Every structure is written in structure tokens, then in C-alpha cells.
Short mmCIF file of C-alpha atoms and ligand atoms in Angstrom, two decimals:
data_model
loop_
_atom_site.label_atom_id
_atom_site.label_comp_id
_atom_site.label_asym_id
_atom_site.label_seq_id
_atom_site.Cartn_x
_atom_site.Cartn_y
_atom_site.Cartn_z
CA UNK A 15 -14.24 30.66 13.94
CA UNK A 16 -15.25 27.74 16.26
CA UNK A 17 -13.30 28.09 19.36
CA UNK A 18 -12.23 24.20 20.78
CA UNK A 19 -11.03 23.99 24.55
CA UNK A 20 -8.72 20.55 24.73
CA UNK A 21 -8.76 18.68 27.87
CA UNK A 22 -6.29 16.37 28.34
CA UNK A 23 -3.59 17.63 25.96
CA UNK A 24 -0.41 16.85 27.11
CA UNK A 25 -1.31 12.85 26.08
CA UNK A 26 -0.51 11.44 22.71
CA UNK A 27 -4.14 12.20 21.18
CA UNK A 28 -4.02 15.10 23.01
CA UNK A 29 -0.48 16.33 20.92
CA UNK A 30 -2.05 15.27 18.04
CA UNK A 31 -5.13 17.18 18.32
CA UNK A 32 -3.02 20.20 18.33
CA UNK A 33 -1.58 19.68 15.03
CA UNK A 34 -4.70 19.12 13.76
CA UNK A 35 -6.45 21.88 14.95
CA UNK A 36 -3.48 24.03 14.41
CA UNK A 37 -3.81 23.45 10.63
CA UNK A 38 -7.60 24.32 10.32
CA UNK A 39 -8.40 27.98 9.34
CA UNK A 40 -12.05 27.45 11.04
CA UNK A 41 -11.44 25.74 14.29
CA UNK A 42 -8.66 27.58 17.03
CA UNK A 43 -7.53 25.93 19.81
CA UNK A 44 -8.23 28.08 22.86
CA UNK A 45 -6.94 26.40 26.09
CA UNK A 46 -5.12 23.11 26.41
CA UNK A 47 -5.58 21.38 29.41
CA UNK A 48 -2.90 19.30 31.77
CA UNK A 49 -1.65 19.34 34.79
CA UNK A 50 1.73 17.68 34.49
CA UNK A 51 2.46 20.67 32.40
CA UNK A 52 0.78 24.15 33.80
CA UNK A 53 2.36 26.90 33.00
CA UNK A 54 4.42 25.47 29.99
CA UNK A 55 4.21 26.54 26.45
CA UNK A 56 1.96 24.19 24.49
CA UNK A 57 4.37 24.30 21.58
CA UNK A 58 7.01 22.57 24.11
CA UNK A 59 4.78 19.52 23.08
CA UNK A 60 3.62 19.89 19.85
CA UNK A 61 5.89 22.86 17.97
CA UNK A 62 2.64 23.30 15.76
CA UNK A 63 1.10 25.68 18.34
CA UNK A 64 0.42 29.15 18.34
CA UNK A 65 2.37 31.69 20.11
CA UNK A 66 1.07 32.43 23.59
CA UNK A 67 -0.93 29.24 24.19
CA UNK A 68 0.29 28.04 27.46
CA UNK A 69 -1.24 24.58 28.99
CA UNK A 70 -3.20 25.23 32.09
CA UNK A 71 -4.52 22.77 35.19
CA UNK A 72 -8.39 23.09 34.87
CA UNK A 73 -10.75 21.19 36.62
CA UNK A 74 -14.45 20.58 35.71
CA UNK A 75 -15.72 23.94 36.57
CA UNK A 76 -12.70 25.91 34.75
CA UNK A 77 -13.56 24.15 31.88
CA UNK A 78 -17.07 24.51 31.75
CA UNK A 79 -16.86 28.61 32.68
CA UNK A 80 -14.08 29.21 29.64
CA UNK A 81 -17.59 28.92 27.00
CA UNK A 82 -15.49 27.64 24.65
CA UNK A 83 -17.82 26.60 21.21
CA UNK A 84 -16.64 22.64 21.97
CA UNK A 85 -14.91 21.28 24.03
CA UNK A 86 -12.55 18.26 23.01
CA UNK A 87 -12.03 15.15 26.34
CA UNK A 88 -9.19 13.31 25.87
CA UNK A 89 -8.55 11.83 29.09
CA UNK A 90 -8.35 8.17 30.33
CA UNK A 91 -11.10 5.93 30.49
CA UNK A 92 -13.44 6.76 33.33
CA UNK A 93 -12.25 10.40 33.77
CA UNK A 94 -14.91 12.19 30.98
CA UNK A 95 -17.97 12.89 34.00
CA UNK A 96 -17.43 15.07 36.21
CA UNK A 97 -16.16 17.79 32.60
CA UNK A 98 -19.35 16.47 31.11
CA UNK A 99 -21.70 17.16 34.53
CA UNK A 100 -19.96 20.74 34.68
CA UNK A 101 -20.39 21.58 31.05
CA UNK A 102 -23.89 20.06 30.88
CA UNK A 103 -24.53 22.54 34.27
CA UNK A 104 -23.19 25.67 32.86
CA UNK A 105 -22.64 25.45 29.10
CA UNK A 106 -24.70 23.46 27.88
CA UNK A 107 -25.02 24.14 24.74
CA UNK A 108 -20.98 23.34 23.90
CA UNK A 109 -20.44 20.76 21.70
CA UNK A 110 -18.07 17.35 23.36
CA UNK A 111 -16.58 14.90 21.70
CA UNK A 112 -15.13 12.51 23.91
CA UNK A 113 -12.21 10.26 22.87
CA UNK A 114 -12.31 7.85 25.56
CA UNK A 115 -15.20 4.75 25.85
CA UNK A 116 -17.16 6.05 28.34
CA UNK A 117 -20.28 7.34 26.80
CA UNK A 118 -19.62 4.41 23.43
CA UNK A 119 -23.08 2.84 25.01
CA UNK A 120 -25.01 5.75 25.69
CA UNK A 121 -27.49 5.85 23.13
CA UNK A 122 -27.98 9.98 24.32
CA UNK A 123 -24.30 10.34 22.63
CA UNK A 124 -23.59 10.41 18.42
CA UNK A 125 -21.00 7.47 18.06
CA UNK A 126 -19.13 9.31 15.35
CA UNK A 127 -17.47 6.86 12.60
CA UNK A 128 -18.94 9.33 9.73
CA UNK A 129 -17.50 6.62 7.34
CA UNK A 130 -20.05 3.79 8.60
CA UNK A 131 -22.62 5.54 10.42
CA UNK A 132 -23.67 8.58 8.01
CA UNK A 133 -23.07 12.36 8.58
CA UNK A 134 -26.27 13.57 8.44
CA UNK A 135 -26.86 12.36 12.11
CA UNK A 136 -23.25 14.33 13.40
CA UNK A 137 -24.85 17.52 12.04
CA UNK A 138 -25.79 19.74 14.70
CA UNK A 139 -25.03 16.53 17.37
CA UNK A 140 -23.88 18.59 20.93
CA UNK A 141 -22.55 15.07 22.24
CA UNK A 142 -20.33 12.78 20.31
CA UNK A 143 -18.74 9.51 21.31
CA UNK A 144 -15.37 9.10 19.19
CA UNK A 145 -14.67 5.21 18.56
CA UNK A 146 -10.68 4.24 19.04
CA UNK A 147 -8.50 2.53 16.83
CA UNK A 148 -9.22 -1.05 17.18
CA UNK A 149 -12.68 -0.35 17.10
CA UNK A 150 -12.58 2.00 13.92
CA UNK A 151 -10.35 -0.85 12.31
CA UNK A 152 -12.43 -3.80 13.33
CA UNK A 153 -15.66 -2.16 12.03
CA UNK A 154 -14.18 -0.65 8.70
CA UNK A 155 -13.49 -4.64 8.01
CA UNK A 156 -16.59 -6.24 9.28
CA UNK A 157 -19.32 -3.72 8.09
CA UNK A 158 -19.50 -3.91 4.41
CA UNK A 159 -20.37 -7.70 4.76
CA UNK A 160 -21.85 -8.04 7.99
CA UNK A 161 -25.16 -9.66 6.48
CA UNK A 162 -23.26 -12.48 4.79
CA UNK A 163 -22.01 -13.18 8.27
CA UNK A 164 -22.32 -16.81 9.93
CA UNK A 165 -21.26 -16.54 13.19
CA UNK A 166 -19.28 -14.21 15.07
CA UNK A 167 -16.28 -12.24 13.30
CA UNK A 168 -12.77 -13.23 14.74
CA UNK A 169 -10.61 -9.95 14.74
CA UNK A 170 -6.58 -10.08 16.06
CA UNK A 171 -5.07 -6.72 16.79
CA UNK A 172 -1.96 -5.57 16.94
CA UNK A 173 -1.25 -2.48 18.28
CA UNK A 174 2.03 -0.19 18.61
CA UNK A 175 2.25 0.55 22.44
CA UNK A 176 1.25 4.71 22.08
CA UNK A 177 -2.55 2.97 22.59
CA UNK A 178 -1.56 2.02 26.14
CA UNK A 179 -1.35 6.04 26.69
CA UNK A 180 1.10 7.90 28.85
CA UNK A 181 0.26 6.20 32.26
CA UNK A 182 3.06 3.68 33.31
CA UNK A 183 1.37 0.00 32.98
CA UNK A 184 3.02 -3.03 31.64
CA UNK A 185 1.45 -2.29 27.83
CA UNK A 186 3.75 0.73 27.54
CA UNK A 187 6.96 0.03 29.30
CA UNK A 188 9.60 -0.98 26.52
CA UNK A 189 11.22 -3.39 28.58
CA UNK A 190 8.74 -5.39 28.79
CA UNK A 191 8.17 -5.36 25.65
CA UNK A 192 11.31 -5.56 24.14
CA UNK A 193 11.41 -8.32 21.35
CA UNK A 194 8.14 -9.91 22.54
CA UNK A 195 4.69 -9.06 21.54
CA UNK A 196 2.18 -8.84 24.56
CA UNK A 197 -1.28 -10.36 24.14
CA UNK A 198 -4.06 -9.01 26.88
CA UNK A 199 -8.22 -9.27 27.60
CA UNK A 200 -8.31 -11.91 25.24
CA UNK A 201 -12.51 -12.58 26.65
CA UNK A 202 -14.40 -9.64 27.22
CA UNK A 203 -12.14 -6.69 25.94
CA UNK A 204 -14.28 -3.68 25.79
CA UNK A 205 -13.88 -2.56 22.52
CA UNK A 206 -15.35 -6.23 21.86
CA UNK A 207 -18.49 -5.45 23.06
CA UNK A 208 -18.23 -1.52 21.38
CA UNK A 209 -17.85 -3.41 17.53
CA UNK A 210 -20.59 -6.16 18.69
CA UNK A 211 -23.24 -3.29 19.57
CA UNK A 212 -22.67 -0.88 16.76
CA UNK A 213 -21.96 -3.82 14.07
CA UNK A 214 -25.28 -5.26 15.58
CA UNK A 215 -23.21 -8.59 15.10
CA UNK A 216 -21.22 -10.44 17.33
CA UNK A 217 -17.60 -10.29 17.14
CA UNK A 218 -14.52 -11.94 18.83
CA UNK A 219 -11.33 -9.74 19.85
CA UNK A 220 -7.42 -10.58 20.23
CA UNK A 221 -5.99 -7.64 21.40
CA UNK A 222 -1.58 -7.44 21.62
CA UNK A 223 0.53 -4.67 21.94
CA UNK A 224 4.20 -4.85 20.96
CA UNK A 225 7.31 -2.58 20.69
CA UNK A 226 6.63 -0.39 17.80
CA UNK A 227 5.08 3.06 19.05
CA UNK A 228 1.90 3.97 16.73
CA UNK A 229 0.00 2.20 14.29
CA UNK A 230 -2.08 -1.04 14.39
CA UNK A 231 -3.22 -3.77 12.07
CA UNK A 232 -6.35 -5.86 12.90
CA UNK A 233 -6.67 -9.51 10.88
CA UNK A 234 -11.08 -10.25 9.85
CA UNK A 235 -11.26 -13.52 10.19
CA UNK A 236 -15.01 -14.54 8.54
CA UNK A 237 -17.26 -17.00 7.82
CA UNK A 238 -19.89 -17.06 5.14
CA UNK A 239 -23.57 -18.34 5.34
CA UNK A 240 -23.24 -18.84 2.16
CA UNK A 241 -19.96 -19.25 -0.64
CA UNK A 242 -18.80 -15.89 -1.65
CA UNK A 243 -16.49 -14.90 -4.39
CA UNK A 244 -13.13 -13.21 -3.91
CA UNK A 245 -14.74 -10.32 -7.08
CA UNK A 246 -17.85 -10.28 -4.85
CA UNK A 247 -16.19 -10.17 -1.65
CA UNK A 248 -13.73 -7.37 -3.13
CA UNK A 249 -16.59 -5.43 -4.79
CA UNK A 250 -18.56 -4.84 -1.30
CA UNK A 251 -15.56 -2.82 0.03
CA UNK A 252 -15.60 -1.07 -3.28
CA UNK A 253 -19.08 -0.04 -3.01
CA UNK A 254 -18.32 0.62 0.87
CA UNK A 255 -15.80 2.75 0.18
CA UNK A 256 -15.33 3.85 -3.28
CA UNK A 257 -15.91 7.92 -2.17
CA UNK A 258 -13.92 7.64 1.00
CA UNK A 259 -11.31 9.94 1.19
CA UNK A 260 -9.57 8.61 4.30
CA UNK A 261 -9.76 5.21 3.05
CA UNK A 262 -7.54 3.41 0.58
CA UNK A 263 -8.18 -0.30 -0.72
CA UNK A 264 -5.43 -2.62 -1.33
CA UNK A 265 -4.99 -6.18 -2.80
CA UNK A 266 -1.93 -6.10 -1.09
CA UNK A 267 -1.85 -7.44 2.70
CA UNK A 268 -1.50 -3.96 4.55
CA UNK A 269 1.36 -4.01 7.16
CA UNK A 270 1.97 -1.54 10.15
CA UNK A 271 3.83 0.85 8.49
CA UNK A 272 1.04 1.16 5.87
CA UNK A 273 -1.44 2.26 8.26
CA UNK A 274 1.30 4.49 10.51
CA UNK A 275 1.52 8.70 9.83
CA UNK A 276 -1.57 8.59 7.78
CA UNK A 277 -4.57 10.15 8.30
CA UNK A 278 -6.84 7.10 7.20
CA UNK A 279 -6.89 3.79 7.19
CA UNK A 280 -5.65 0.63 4.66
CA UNK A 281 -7.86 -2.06 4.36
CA UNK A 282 -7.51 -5.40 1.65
CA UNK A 283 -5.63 -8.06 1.15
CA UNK A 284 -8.88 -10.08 0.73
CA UNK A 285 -7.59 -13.86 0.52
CA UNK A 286 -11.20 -16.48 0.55
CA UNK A 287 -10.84 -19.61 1.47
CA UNK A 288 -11.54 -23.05 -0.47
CA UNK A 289 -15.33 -23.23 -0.88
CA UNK A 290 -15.78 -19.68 -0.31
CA UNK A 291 -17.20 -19.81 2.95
CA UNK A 292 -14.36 -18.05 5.14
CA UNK A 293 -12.42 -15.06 4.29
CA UNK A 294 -9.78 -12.75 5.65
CA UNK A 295 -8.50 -9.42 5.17
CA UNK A 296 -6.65 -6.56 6.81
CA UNK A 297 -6.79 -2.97 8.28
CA UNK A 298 -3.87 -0.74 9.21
CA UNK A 299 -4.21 2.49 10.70
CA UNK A 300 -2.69 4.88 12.81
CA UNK A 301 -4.42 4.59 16.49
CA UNK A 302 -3.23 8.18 17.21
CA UNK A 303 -5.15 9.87 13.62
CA UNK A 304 -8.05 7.88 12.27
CA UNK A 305 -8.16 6.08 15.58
CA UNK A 306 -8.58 9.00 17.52
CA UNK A 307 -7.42 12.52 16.78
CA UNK A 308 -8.48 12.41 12.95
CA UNK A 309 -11.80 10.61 14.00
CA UNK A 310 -12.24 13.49 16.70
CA UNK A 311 -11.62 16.50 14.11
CA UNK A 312 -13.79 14.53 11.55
CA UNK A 313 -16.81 14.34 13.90
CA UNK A 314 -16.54 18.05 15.70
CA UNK A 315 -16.45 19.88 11.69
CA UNK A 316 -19.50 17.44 10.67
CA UNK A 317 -21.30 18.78 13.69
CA UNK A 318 -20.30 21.79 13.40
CA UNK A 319 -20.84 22.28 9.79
CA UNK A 320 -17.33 22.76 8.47
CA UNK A 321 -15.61 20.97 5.87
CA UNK A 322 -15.05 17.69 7.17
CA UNK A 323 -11.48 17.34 6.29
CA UNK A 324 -9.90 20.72 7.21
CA UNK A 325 -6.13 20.30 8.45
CA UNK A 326 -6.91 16.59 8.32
CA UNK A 327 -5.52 15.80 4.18
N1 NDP B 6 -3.71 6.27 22.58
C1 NDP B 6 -4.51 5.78 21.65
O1 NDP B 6 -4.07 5.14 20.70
C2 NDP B 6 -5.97 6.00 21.72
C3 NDP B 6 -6.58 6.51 22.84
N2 NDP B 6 -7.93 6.67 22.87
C4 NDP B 6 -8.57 7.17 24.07
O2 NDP B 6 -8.28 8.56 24.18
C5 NDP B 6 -8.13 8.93 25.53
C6 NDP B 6 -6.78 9.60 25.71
O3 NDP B 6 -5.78 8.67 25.38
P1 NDP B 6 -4.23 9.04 25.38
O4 NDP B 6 -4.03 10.35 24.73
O5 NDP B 6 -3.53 7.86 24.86
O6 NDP B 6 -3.98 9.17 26.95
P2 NDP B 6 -2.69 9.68 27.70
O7 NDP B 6 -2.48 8.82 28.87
O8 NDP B 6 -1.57 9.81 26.74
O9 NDP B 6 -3.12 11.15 28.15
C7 NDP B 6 -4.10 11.36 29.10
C8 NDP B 6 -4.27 12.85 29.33
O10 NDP B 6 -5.26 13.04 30.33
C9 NDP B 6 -4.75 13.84 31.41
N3 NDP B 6 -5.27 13.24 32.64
C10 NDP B 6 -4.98 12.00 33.13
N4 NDP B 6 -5.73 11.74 34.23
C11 NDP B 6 -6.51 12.83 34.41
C12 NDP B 6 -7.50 13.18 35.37
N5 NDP B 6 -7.84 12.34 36.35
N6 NDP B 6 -8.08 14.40 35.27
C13 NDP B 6 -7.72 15.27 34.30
N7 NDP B 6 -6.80 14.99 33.37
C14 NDP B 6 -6.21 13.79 33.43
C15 NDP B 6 -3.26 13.81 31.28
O11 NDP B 6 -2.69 15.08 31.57
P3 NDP B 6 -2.25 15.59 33.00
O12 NDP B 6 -1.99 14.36 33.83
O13 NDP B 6 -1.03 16.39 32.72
O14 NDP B 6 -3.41 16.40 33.46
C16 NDP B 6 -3.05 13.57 29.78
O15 NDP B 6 -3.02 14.79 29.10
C17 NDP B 6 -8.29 7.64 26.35
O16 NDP B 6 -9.60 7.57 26.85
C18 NDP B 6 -8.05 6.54 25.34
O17 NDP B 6 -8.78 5.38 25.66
C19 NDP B 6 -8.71 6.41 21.80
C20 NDP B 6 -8.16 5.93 20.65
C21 NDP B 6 -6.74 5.64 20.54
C1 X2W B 7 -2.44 -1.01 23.62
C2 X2W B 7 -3.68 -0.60 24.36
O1 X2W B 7 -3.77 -0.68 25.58
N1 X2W B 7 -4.67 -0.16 23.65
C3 X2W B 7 -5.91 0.29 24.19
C4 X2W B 7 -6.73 0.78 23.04
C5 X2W B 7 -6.60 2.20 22.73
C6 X2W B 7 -7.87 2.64 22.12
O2 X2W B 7 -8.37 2.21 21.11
O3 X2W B 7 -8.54 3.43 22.88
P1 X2W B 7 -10.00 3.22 23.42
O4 X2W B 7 -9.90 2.37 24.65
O5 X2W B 7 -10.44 4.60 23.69
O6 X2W B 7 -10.83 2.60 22.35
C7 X2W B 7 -6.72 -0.79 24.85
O7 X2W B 7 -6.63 -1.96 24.48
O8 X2W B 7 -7.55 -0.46 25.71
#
């Protein structure tokens, strides 16, 4: 039995997480971080909890002395360093994997998209970085073709507002967003420079946020060195992902509710242009599952050695 420690838990990858894990036979969850919520029983947030587990405030050090197998970070942006110095200090041999962007460029740390990047190189990994949705979705559509490529790839996201997380900021607060669809970091996002270094090819990002709560669908808009058939075009993603479990090709355009409560993504609706030298297509997933919690599972059981999918589908 791996035992996981969650940090974080209380957010909405956090809750997720604990279904996941809950549903595994091989993995158990055995504390759940957050501080909004010490003392409460876990299954106040997510009913899928065991009996008993209660969330507790931990700090780096707590964390770090429970010697918990892994250890799962799912805290904002710019919050994962001071668990990672204290684990690194005292457990060091605990395997992270660390759902925020902070250690995405730190060629020490196993980017984990086992779909693109292989699984061999998760096995035994001690320090994964877990991509998030946009930039699962944005590389699931790029990769397969990413040597036909002129030019950067043009990708518009849309995502529901869950993505913004559980701290109060424009993105999330439903008034604002009522009947209106939000666009934001339209230069420079950072999950634009994320795809660009892992694809090894430039891309361009649109990111918006709108009313609905989870799910997202990112538009591939791409240009072609050379013309390229809508059979050939189709066939790549074929060959791409033919075995994939978690990933289900469609000639229909997929929508936002394709993508939402699943735990994989959708990605077709291949349309080429005249001349065959631009294409588009789509990807819906759920930001919460294969854009983070899924993703997160995925990446701790390939490390770990455990079937990949367990609790996941
Ligand atoms: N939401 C999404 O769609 C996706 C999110 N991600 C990434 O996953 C991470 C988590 O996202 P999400 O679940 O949405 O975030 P939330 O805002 O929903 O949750 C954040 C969690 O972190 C805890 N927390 C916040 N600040 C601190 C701190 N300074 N120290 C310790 N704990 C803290 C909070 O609990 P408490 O305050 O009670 O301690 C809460 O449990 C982020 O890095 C995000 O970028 C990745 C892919 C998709
Ligand atoms: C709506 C919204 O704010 N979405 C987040 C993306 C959530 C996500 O993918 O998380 P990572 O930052 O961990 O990749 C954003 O644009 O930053």
C-alpha cells in the first residue's frame, strides 16, 4: 500500500484527488492538508473519504516528518518550496508530484504527460511536475504534427472558471462573469511558454474564462510547411493515440460538455483548409481530472509502479 499525504486539499484538485485516491485499492490517502478547514472531517468535502480522516493545518516541517510514501502539492502557484525544501531535508526519498507550475522548467523534475512524454522515464521518478489543463490540451493537439509545423501554433482556450481556483480574483467571481466570457494574458501567459518548451515549438496562447464551472476546450489553429490531407492529418492522431485509454478521437467538433466529468480528454473535429496548408481541430477536457487530478494519479502509479489507471476508469 503506497501511503499519499495531500497538501492542499480543501481546493478543487485537492477534492478531486480524494475521490481518486479513495477509489484505488493500492494508494491510501493518509493526511489531507488545509488550513481553512483543521479539524473538519475530510468527507465534509468530498463524501468519498474514509472514516476518521480529518483535514489538518501542516506546515513544511509537519509534512515532511509524517514519512508518508509521496506526497501530493496542490497549492497555488508559488507556494510548492518551502514543502519541497522540508521534504528534500528530511524525507527525501518521498516521491512529489506537484500540480502547480513551479518546477514545469526545472529540468531536475519528470514533467509527467505519460501520454506524450513516455512512461518509462516516470518509473521510479521521486520528483514530478504535473502539466494543467490548458497545457495538457494544447499539447495533446499540437504534438502529433509538430514537425509539419510552419510557424508558431495559435491555441484559444476556454476555460470553466474552477481553473481560477478557490482564491477570490476577478476569473472566479460569477458576477463578473455573468453572461460574458473573460479573456486574460493574452502575450506571455505562462502555460505559453510551458507548451513552447516541452513541444520544442513555438506556440501562441488565448486564454478566457467564462461562467461555466469545469471543463475547457482549446481551438489548434495550424499552418503547414507543406499541403497536408484531412486522411493524413486525421491518421497522425490515430497513430498518436490509437492505444490511449484516456483519449477518445472524434470527427465531431468536441464542445465543453464533451470534455467535462471525464477522466480524459476529446480531441477532433479536424477541418483543413483550402490548399491544405492550415488546419484546425479541438480538445475538451476536464481541467479538474486529466488537467490535474487524473494527470497527478496517472504520474504518482507510473512512478510508483502501479497500474496506471487505478480508481481513474
Ligand atoms: N483548478 C484547475 O483547474 C487547475 C489547477 N492546477 C494547479 O493546481 C494547483 C491547485 O489548484 P486549485 O486546486 O485550483 O487551487 P485552490 O485555490 O482551489 O486550492 C488551493 C489549496 O491550497 C491551500 N493553500 C493556499 N495557500 C496556501 C499556502 N500559502 N500554504 C499552504 N496551503 C495553501 C488551500 O487550503 P487552505 O487555505 O485551507 O490551507 C487550498 O486547499 C495550482 O497550482 C493550480 O495552478 C492545475 C491544473 C488545473
Ligand atoms: C481560469 C484560470 O485562471 N486558469 C488558470 C489555469 C489553471 C491551470 O491550468 O493550472 P496551471 O496554472 O497549474 O497550469 C490560469 O490561466 O492560470
Amino acid at each position: 500500500m503506497l501511503t499519499v499525504g495531500l497538501v492542499g486539499a480543501r481546493g478543487h484538485t485537492g477534492k478531486e484527488l480524494i475521490a481518486i485516491l479513495s477509489r484505488r485499492s493500492d494508494m491510501e490517502l493518509v493526511f489531507a492538508s488545509s488550513r481553512a478547514m483543521a479539524g473538519e472531517p475530510v468527507s465534509n468535502l468530498a463524501p468519498e473519504a474514509r472514516d476518521g480522516l480529518t483535514f489538518e493545518a501542516m506546515g513544511p516541517q509537519d509534512v515532511a516528518a509524517r514519512g508518508a510514501d509521496a506526497v501530493i502539492l496542490a497549492l497555488p502557484n508559488g507556494e510548492a518550496a518551502p514543502y519541497v525544501a522540508a521534504i528534500e531535508a528530511a524525507a527525501p526519498g518521498t516521491i512529489l508530484v506537484d500540480l502547480s507550475a513551479d518546477y514545469r522548467f526545472d529540468g531536475s523534475w519528470a514533467y509527467g504527460l505519460p501520454e506524450l512524454y513516455g512512461r518509462e522515464r516516470l518509473k521510479g521518478a521521486a520528483r514530478i511536475s504535473n502539466p494543467g489543463c490548458y497545457a495538457t490540451a494544447g499539447q495533446l493537439c499540437v504534438h502529433p504534427v509538430r514537425d509539419l509545423l510552419s510557424g508558431p501554433a495559435h491555441l484559444f482556450g476556454v476555460s470553466g472558471y474552477s481553473g481560477a481556483g478557490t482564491t477570490p480574483s476577478r476569473k472566479n467571481d460569477l458576477e463578473a462573469l455573468r453572461d460574458n466570457l473573460m479573456p486574460y494574458s493574452l502575450t506571455g501567459h505562462m502555460h505559453e511558454r510551458e507548451m513552447s518548451r516541452h513541444l520544442a515549438h513555438e506556440v501562441r496562447f488565448s486564454p478566457h474564462v467564462a461562467a461555466f464551472f469545469r471543463g475547457i476546450t482549446l481551438t489548434a489553429q495550424l499552418n503547414f510547411a507543406a499541403p497536408v490531407t484531412l486522411e493524413a492529418l486525421k491518421s497522425r492522431y490515430a497513430e498518436a493515440y490509437g492505444g490511449e485509454k484516456l483519449i477518445r478521437l472524434s470527427d465531431t467538433i468536441p464542445e465543453i460538455r464533451d470534455g467535462q466529468d471525464i477522466p480524459g480528454a476529446v480531441i477532433g473535429g479536424w477541418s483543413v483548409g483550402e490548399g491544405g496548408r492550415n488546419a484546425t481541430l479541438v480538445c475538451a477536457l476536464d481541467n479538474l481530472l486529466k488537467g490535474a487530478a487524473v494527470q497527478a494519479v496517472q504520474n504518482l502509479a507510473l512512478a510508483a509502479g502501479l497500474e496506471e489507471l487505478g480508481g481513474i476508469s
